[in-house]
Amino acid sequence: MSHWTTSEIPLQAGKLALVTGANIGIGFHAAKELARAGCTVILACRNQQKAEAARQSILKELPNANIEILSLDLASLVSIHAAADQFLASGRALDLLINNAGVMALPTRQLTADGFELQFGTNHLGHFVHTGLLLPSVLRAPAGRIVTVSSLAHRGGKIRFDDLRWDKDYVPWPAYRQSKLANLLFGFELQRRLERMEAPARSIVVHPGVSVTNLFHAGPGQSKNLFMKIIPFFITIIGQSDAQGALPTLYGVTAPEAQGGRYYGPDGFREMRGFPVEVKAEAQAYDPELAARLWQVSQDLTGIRYPL
Ligand SMILES: NC(=O)c1ccc[n+]([C@@H]2O[C@H](COP(=O)([O-])OP(=O)(O)OC[C@H]3O[C@@H](n4cnc5c(N)ncnc54)[C@H](OP(=O)(O)O)[C@@H]3O)[C@@H](O)[C@H]2O)c1
């Protein structure tokens, strides 16, 4: 059986993509491969020096690439609105929106600028607002795609509606699981809403298996707990490369056969590594009532109102 690789990415000339957290890891490789395929790519990053370094790195390999930078801190509603204002002022249609940025299993509870727990606030609420604000541009594209990056870690996750900020009994992994389950609920609910209004855009969810990136150093690697501390080292043994981890994202965003409302991840052992195929999320991720409740709460918390 042949595997899907970057060689199958159709020509993307004339398209515009925006990738959150594109300065490193999976987002960086997704941005680079889209640029290689001819897409103009916006690196939406919170650190402008890192973003510029990533841009230079892509240009070194692909001198003719069209790479732009947008300042975006998903842990700040002010920043998300400012980024959206800047993008919308350009009046361009957005063909591909990749909700990739994330933080994982932070050892101590941290809050966003607006007081949300940092993982739920960045991974879910930040992208919820960012997508809602940019949606009119995606809907102007002839066949827009929104790809949201979830995780195997959504399994066993629970949306703690009674304590989304983790004011009580913060635990790093369940907080991450909650945010990644929220990514799936959001991505599938968005597809249902797009279908209801017969919009040309699709919403797709992907996961990168287990990929060696800075995510593990920045999260569990900062813990004082020895078991958590050694996780980054353990990941370098069992994980695949970040370039390989970007394949499901690239499949979701470019493969003609990738369908809205579907979930794609690696085909290998326990979906930890390999090449993109359709995979199954946990049953609760497909629950429309749970998704609708999360959607409503997300709107109430952030003040954003979707045009769907
Ligand atoms: N690696 C894996 O095995 C794995 C497994 C499952 C899911 N995922 C998911 O894959 C996605 C990409 O992660 P990765 O593994 O590539 O990790 P990574 O290399 O650490 O990249 C994470 C990116 O997110 C950015 N980011 C973090 N907080 C942000 C904020 N508040 N505003 C804007 N950008 C922010 C980071 O920026 P800085 O560089 O400035 O920190 C970085 O660019 C995440 O959603 C993660 O949950 C990864």
mmCIF file of N, CA and C in Angstrom, residues 88-180:
data_model
loop_
_atom_site.group_PDB
_atom_site.id
_atom_site.type_symbol
_atom_site.label_atom_id
_atom_site.label_comp_id
_atom_site.label_asym_id
_atom_site.label_seq_id
_atom_site.Cartn_x
_atom_site.Cartn_y
_atom_site.Cartn_z
ATOM 1 N N LEU A 88 -7.772 41.141 8.439
ATOM 2 C CA LEU A 88 -9.014 41.478 7.723
ATOM 3 C C LEU A 88 -8.865 42.771 6.922
ATOM 4 N N ALA A 89 -8.014 43.675 7.423
ATOM 5 C CA ALA A 89 -7.814 44.952 6.713
ATOM 6 C C ALA A 89 -7.218 44.718 5.330
ATOM 7 N N SER A 90 -6.542 43.594 5.152
ATOM 8 C CA SER A 90 -5.937 43.315 3.840
ATOM 9 C C SER A 90 -7.004 42.899 2.831
ATOM 10 N N GLY A 91 -8.173 42.505 3.311
ATOM 11 C CA GLY A 91 -9.294 42.176 2.421
ATOM 12 C C GLY A 91 -9.125 40.878 1.649
ATOM 13 N N ARG A 92 -8.147 40.079 2.057
ATOM 14 C CA ARG A 92 -7.879 38.864 1.280
ATOM 15 C C ARG A 92 -8.747 37.687 1.736
ATOM 16 N N ALA A 93 -9.039 36.796 0.807
ATOM 17 C CA ALA A 93 -9.687 35.537 1.175
ATOM 18 C C ALA A 93 -8.613 34.619 1.772
ATOM 19 N N LEU A 94 -9.008 33.832 2.753
ATOM 20 C CA LEU A 94 -8.062 32.906 3.391
ATOM 21 C C LEU A 94 -8.458 31.477 3.003
ATOM 22 N N ASP A 95 -7.591 30.839 2.223
ATOM 23 C CA ASP A 95 -7.924 29.494 1.732
ATOM 24 C C ASP A 95 -7.737 28.430 2.801
ATOM 25 N N LEU A 96 -6.644 28.552 3.551
ATOM 26 C CA LEU A 96 -6.289 27.487 4.487
ATOM 27 C C LEU A 96 -5.949 28.080 5.853
ATOM 28 N N LEU A 97 -6.680 27.667 6.863
ATOM 29 C CA LEU A 97 -6.409 28.135 8.231
ATOM 30 C C LEU A 97 -6.021 26.925 9.067
ATOM 31 N N ILE A 98 -4.813 26.958 9.631
ATOM 32 C CA ILE A 98 -4.342 25.824 10.416
ATOM 33 C C ILE A 98 -4.202 26.241 11.875
ATOM 34 N N ASN A 99 -5.064 25.682 12.713
ATOM 35 C CA ASN A 99 -5.048 25.950 14.149
ATOM 36 C C ASN A 99 -4.100 24.948 14.806
ATOM 37 N N ASN A 100 -2.834 25.332 14.868
ATOM 38 C CA ASN A 100 -1.789 24.397 15.282
ATOM 39 C C ASN A 100 -1.172 24.701 16.643
ATOM 40 N N ALA A 101 -1.019 25.968 16.994
ATOM 41 C CA ALA A 101 -0.240 26.331 18.192
ATOM 42 C C ALA A 101 -0.784 25.627 19.431
ATOM 43 N N GLY A 102 0.113 25.337 20.356
ATOM 44 C CA GLY A 102 -0.370 24.687 21.575
ATOM 45 C C GLY A 102 0.658 24.634 22.671
ATOM 46 N N VAL A 103 0.145 24.436 23.869
ATOM 47 C CA VAL A 103 0.978 24.191 25.050
ATOM 48 C C VAL A 103 0.435 22.930 25.732
ATOM 49 N N MET A 104 1.331 22.210 26.414
ATOM 50 C CA MET A 104 0.947 20.887 26.920
ATOM 51 C C MET A 104 1.388 20.631 28.361
ATOM 52 N N ALA A 105 0.471 20.109 29.139
ATOM 53 C CA ALA A 105 0.768 19.564 30.476
ATOM 54 C C ALA A 105 1.698 20.467 31.278
ATOM 55 N N LEU A 106 1.297 21.719 31.400
ATOM 56 C CA LEU A 106 2.136 22.664 32.153
ATOM 57 C C LEU A 106 2.153 22.243 33.625
ATOM 58 N N PRO A 107 3.351 22.168 34.230
ATOM 59 C CA PRO A 107 3.445 21.611 35.585
ATOM 60 C C PRO A 107 2.621 22.371 36.621
ATOM 61 N N THR A 108 2.553 23.695 36.485
ATOM 62 C CA THR A 108 1.727 24.460 37.423
ATOM 63 C C THR A 108 0.639 25.183 36.645
ATOM 64 N N ARG A 109 -0.463 25.428 37.335
ATOM 65 C CA ARG A 109 -1.583 26.100 36.679
ATOM 66 C C ARG A 109 -1.183 27.519 36.313
ATOM 67 N N GLN A 110 -1.397 27.867 35.067
ATOM 68 C CA GLN A 110 -1.135 29.238 34.620
ATOM 69 C C GLN A 110 -2.388 29.757 33.930
ATOM 70 N N LEU A 111 -2.500 31.080 33.874
ATOM 71 C CA LEU A 111 -3.687 31.686 33.283
ATOM 72 C C LEU A 111 -3.298 32.555 32.093
ATOM 73 N N THR A 112 -4.221 32.699 31.161
ATOM 74 C CA THR A 112 -4.009 33.631 30.051
ATOM 75 C C THR A 112 -4.227 35.058 30.558
ATOM 76 N N ALA A 113 -3.958 36.015 29.681
ATOM 77 C CA ALA A 113 -4.154 37.428 30.042
ATOM 78 C C ALA A 113 -5.592 37.684 30.473
ATOM 79 N N ASP A 114 -6.517 36.850 30.001
ATOM 80 C CA ASP A 114 -7.934 37.064 30.302
ATOM 81 C C ASP A 114 -8.441 36.136 31.400
ATOM 82 N N GLY A 115 -7.508 35.422 32.048
ATOM 83 C CA GLY A 115 -7.877 34.610 33.203
ATOM 84 C C GLY A 115 -8.369 33.209 32.888
ATOM 85 N N PHE A 116 -8.133 32.720 31.657
ATOM 86 C CA PHE A 116 -8.487 31.334 31.348
ATOM 87 C C PHE A 116 -7.291 30.438 31.678
ATOM 88 N N GLU A 117 -7.576 29.192 32.058
ATOM 89 C CA GLU A 117 -6.471 28.241 32.260
ATOM 90 C C GLU A 117 -5.683 28.184 30.943
ATOM 91 N N LEU A 118 -4.362 28.187 31.023
ATOM 92 C CA LEU A 118 -3.532 28.458 29.839
ATOM 93 C C LEU A 118 -3.707 27.450 28.696
ATOM 94 N N GLN A 119 -3.883 26.156 29.022
ATOM 95 C CA GLN A 119 -4.029 25.170 27.935
ATOM 96 C C GLN A 119 -5.399 25.288 27.272
ATOM 97 N N PHE A 120 -6.448 25.381 28.071
ATOM 98 C CA PHE A 120 -7.791 25.557 27.514
ATOM 99 C C PHE A 120 -7.862 26.914 26.802
ATOM 100 N N GLY A 121 -7.227 27.911 27.405
ATOM 101 C CA GLY A 121 -7.266 29.271 26.860
ATOM 102 C C GLY A 121 -6.524 29.390 25.543
ATOM 103 N N THR A 122 -5.358 28.772 25.449
ATOM 104 C CA THR A 122 -4.552 28.862 24.223
ATOM 105 C C THR A 122 -5.048 27.878 23.167
ATOM 106 N N ASN A 123 -5.084 26.600 23.563
ATOM 107 C CA ASN A 123 -5.345 25.546 22.575
ATOM 108 C C ASN A 123 -6.772 25.601 22.036
ATOM 109 N N HIS A 124 -7.721 25.849 22.947
ATOM 110 C CA HIS A 124 -9.122 25.889 22.490
ATOM 111 C C HIS A 124 -9.666 27.313 22.332
ATOM 112 N N LEU A 125 -9.794 28.044 23.440
ATOM 113 C CA LEU A 125 -10.486 29.344 23.351
ATOM 114 C C LEU A 125 -9.780 30.303 22.393
ATOM 115 N N GLY A 126 -8.450 30.326 22.435
ATOM 116 C CA GLY A 126 -7.705 31.218 21.542
ATOM 117 C C GLY A 126 -8.023 30.916 20.090
ATOM 118 N N HIS A 127 -7.989 29.640 19.744
ATOM 119 C CA HIS A 127 -8.292 29.262 18.355
ATOM 120 C C HIS A 127 -9.773 29.455 18.030
ATOM 121 N N PHE A 128 -10.625 29.276 19.028
ATOM 122 C CA PHE A 128 -12.065 29.487 18.814
ATOM 123 C C PHE A 128 -12.310 30.939 18.387
ATOM 124 N N VAL A 129 -11.696 31.864 19.087
ATOM 125 C CA VAL A 129 -11.879 33.286 18.774
ATOM 126 C C VAL A 129 -11.205 33.631 17.445
ATOM 127 N N HIS A 130 -9.974 33.179 17.308
ATOM 128 C CA HIS A 130 -9.186 33.447 16.088
ATOM 129 C C HIS A 130 -9.953 32.964 14.846
ATOM 130 N N THR A 131 -10.489 31.752 14.917
ATOM 131 C CA THR A 131 -11.226 31.191 13.773
ATOM 132 C C THR A 131 -12.505 31.978 13.516
ATOM 133 N N GLY A 132 -13.209 32.312 14.595
ATOM 134 C CA GLY A 132 -14.460 33.051 14.435
ATOM 135 C C GLY A 132 -14.240 34.389 13.751
ATOM 136 N N LEU A 133 -13.156 35.061 14.138
ATOM 137 C CA LEU A 133 -12.885 36.380 13.557
ATOM 138 C C LEU A 133 -12.450 36.280 12.092
ATOM 139 N N LEU A 134 -11.712 35.209 11.772
ATOM 140 C CA LEU A 134 -11.211 35.073 10.388
ATOM 141 C C LEU A 134 -12.192 34.350 9.459
ATOM 142 N N LEU A 135 -13.248 33.796 10.044
ATOM 143 C CA LEU A 135 -14.172 32.982 9.240
ATOM 144 C C LEU A 135 -14.717 33.702 8.001
ATOM 145 N N PRO A 136 -15.085 34.979 8.091
ATOM 146 C CA PRO A 136 -15.578 35.640 6.868
ATOM 147 C C PRO A 136 -14.566 35.555 5.722
ATOM 148 N N SER A 137 -13.270 35.624 6.051
ATOM 149 C CA SER A 137 -12.243 35.521 4.995
ATOM 150 C C SER A 137 -12.165 34.102 4.451
ATOM 151 N N VAL A 138 -12.316 33.108 5.331
ATOM 152 C CA VAL A 138 -12.287 31.712 4.878
ATOM 153 C C VAL A 138 -13.509 31.448 3.990
ATOM 154 N N LEU A 139 -14.633 32.036 4.365
ATOM 155 C CA LEU A 139 -15.859 31.801 3.588
ATOM 156 C C LEU A 139 -15.809 32.494 2.226
ATOM 157 N N ARG A 140 -14.924 33.445 2.083
ATOM 158 C CA ARG A 140 -14.777 34.098 0.771
ATOM 159 C C ARG A 140 -13.919 33.269 -0.183
ATOM 160 N N ALA A 141 -13.118 32.348 0.372
ATOM 161 C CA ALA A 141 -12.287 31.484 -0.483
ATOM 162 C C ALA A 141 -13.203 30.478 -1.185
ATOM 163 N N PRO A 142 -12.849 30.052 -2.405
ATOM 164 C CA PRO A 142 -13.742 29.140 -3.117
ATOM 165 C C PRO A 142 -13.914 27.784 -2.428
ATOM 166 N N ALA A 143 -12.878 27.314 -1.744
ATOM 167 C CA ALA A 143 -12.975 26.012 -1.054
ATOM 168 C C ALA A 143 -12.090 26.055 0.188
ATOM 169 N N GLY A 144 -12.454 26.915 1.130
ATOM 170 C CA GLY A 144 -11.632 27.107 2.335
ATOM 171 C C GLY A 144 -11.543 25.845 3.182
ATOM 172 N N ARG A 145 -10.435 25.731 3.871
ATOM 173 C CA ARG A 145 -10.291 24.607 4.813
ATOM 174 C C ARG A 145 -9.773 25.124 6.143
ATOM 175 N N ILE A 146 -10.339 24.604 7.210
ATOM 176 C CA ILE A 146 -9.865 24.921 8.547
ATOM 177 C C ILE A 146 -9.443 23.599 9.179
ATOM 178 N N VAL A 147 -8.166 23.500 9.491
ATOM 179 C CA VAL A 147 -7.651 22.270 10.102
ATOM 180 C C VAL A 147 -7.225 22.578 11.532
ATOM 181 N N THR A 148 -7.767 21.823 12.459
ATOM 182 C CA THR A 148 -7.444 22.015 13.875
ATOM 183 C C THR A 148 -6.655 20.806 14.368
ATOM 184 N N VAL A 149 -5.539 21.089 15.050
ATOM 185 C CA VAL A 149 -4.642 20.007 15.487
ATOM 186 C C VAL A 149 -5.014 19.565 16.906
ATOM 187 N N SER A 150 -5.494 18.341 17.009
ATOM 188 C CA SER A 150 -5.824 17.766 18.318
ATOM 189 C C SER A 150 -4.704 16.801 18.721
ATOM 190 N N SER A 151 -5.049 15.764 19.448
ATOM 191 C CA SER A 151 -4.008 14.879 19.990
ATOM 192 C C SER A 151 -4.615 13.552 20.424
ATOM 193 N N LEU A 152 -3.759 12.528 20.426
ATOM 194 C CA LEU A 152 -4.152 11.260 21.043
ATOM 195 C C LEU A 152 -4.595 11.499 22.486
ATOM 196 N N ALA A 153 -4.042 12.557 23.086
ATOM 197 C CA ALA A 153 -4.321 12.852 24.495
ATOM 198 C C ALA A 153 -5.760 13.298 24.733
ATOM 199 N N HIS A 154 -6.573 13.452 23.650
ATOM 200 C CA HIS A 154 -7.984 13.799 23.914
ATOM 201 C C HIS A 154 -8.677 12.631 24.594
ATOM 202 N N ARG A 155 -8.081 11.437 24.428
ATOM 203 C CA ARG A 155 -8.709 10.236 24.996
ATOM 204 C C ARG A 155 -8.737 10.337 26.518
ATOM 205 N N GLY A 156 -9.872 10.066 27.074
ATOM 206 C CA GLY A 156 -10.023 10.157 28.537
ATOM 207 C C GLY A 156 -10.206 11.588 29.005
ATOM 208 N N GLY A 157 -10.257 12.532 28.058
ATOM 209 C CA GLY A 157 -10.456 13.933 28.444
ATOM 210 C C GLY A 157 -11.876 14.190 28.905
ATOM 211 N N LYS A 158 -12.035 15.256 29.663
ATOM 212 C CA LYS A 158 -13.364 15.621 30.176
ATOM 213 C C LYS A 158 -13.443 17.136 30.166
ATOM 214 N N ILE A 159 -14.555 17.668 29.661
ATOM 215 C CA ILE A 159 -14.746 19.119 29.719
ATOM 216 C C ILE A 159 -15.347 19.433 31.093
ATOM 217 N N ARG A 160 -14.570 20.105 31.902
ATOM 218 C CA ARG A 160 -15.016 20.387 33.288
ATOM 219 C C ARG A 160 -15.827 21.692 33.292
ATOM 220 N N PHE A 161 -17.062 21.592 32.867
ATOM 221 C CA PHE A 161 -17.876 22.808 32.744
ATOM 222 C C PHE A 161 -18.004 23.543 34.084
ATOM 223 N N ASP A 162 -17.899 22.772 35.183
ATOM 224 C CA ASP A 162 -18.060 23.410 36.498
ATOM 225 C C ASP A 162 -16.768 24.087 36.975
ATOM 226 N N ASP A 163 -15.640 23.848 36.257
ATOM 227 C CA ASP A 163 -14.382 24.470 36.693
ATOM 228 C C ASP A 163 -13.386 24.488 35.519
ATOM 229 N N LEU A 164 -13.740 25.225 34.472
ATOM 230 C CA LEU A 164 -12.894 25.245 33.271
ATOM 231 C C LEU A 164 -11.539 25.896 33.532
ATOM 232 N N ARG A 165 -11.474 26.734 34.581
ATOM 233 C CA ARG A 165 -10.214 27.414 34.908
ATOM 234 C C ARG A 165 -9.312 26.576 35.811
ATOM 235 N N TRP A 166 -9.800 25.420 36.196
ATOM 236 C CA TRP A 166 -9.051 24.563 37.118
ATOM 237 C C TRP A 166 -8.687 25.318 38.400
ATOM 238 N N ASP A 167 -9.665 26.054 38.930
ATOM 239 C CA ASP A 167 -9.428 26.729 40.221
ATOM 240 C C ASP A 167 -9.170 25.704 41.320
ATOM 241 N N LYS A 168 -9.822 24.539 41.152
ATOM 242 C CA LYS A 168 -9.659 23.485 42.164
ATOM 243 C C LYS A 168 -8.821 22.349 41.586
ATOM 244 N N ASP A 169 -7.879 21.874 42.335
ATOM 245 C CA ASP A 169 -7.175 20.616 42.054
ATOM 246 C C ASP A 169 -6.609 20.531 40.638
ATOM 247 N N TYR A 170 -5.795 21.500 40.258
ATOM 248 C CA TYR A 170 -5.188 21.480 38.924
ATOM 249 C C TYR A 170 -4.297 20.249 38.736
ATOM 250 N N VAL A 171 -4.482 19.542 37.639
ATOM 251 C CA VAL A 171 -3.604 18.421 37.282
ATOM 252 C C VAL A 171 -3.189 18.607 35.814
ATOM 253 N N PRO A 172 -1.867 18.581 35.527
ATOM 254 C CA PRO A 172 -1.390 18.943 34.182
ATOM 255 C C PRO A 172 -2.004 18.145 33.032
ATOM 256 N N TRP A 173 -1.969 16.811 33.091
ATOM 257 C CA TRP A 173 -2.417 16.037 31.924
ATOM 258 C C TRP A 173 -3.918 16.145 31.684
ATOM 259 N N PRO A 174 -4.749 16.008 32.721
ATOM 260 C CA PRO A 174 -6.190 16.195 32.460
ATOM 261 C C PRO A 174 -6.514 17.577 31.892
ATOM 262 N N ALA A 175 -5.746 18.595 32.296
ATOM 263 C CA ALA A 175 -5.991 19.938 31.744
ATOM 264 C C ALA A 175 -5.661 19.957 30.252
ATOM 265 N N TYR A 176 -4.590 19.278 29.878
ATOM 266 C CA TYR A 176 -4.240 19.192 28.449
ATOM 267 C C TYR A 176 -5.287 18.361 27.697
ATOM 268 N N ARG A 177 -5.683 17.230 28.305
ATOM 269 C CA ARG A 177 -6.694 16.365 27.654
ATOM 270 C C ARG A 177 -7.967 17.148 27.377
ATOM 271 N N GLN A 178 -8.374 17.949 28.359
ATOM 272 C CA GLN A 178 -9.589 18.762 28.181
ATOM 273 C C GLN A 178 -9.442 19.662 26.947
ATOM 274 N N SER A 179 -8.281 20.322 26.825
ATOM 275 C CA SER A 179 -8.109 21.272 25.712
ATOM 276 C C SER A 179 -8.107 20.546 24.367
ATOM 277 N N LYS A 180 -7.566 19.339 24.344
ATOM 278 C CA LYS A 180 -7.473 18.621 23.067
ATOM 279 C C LYS A 180 -8.799 17.952 22.691
#
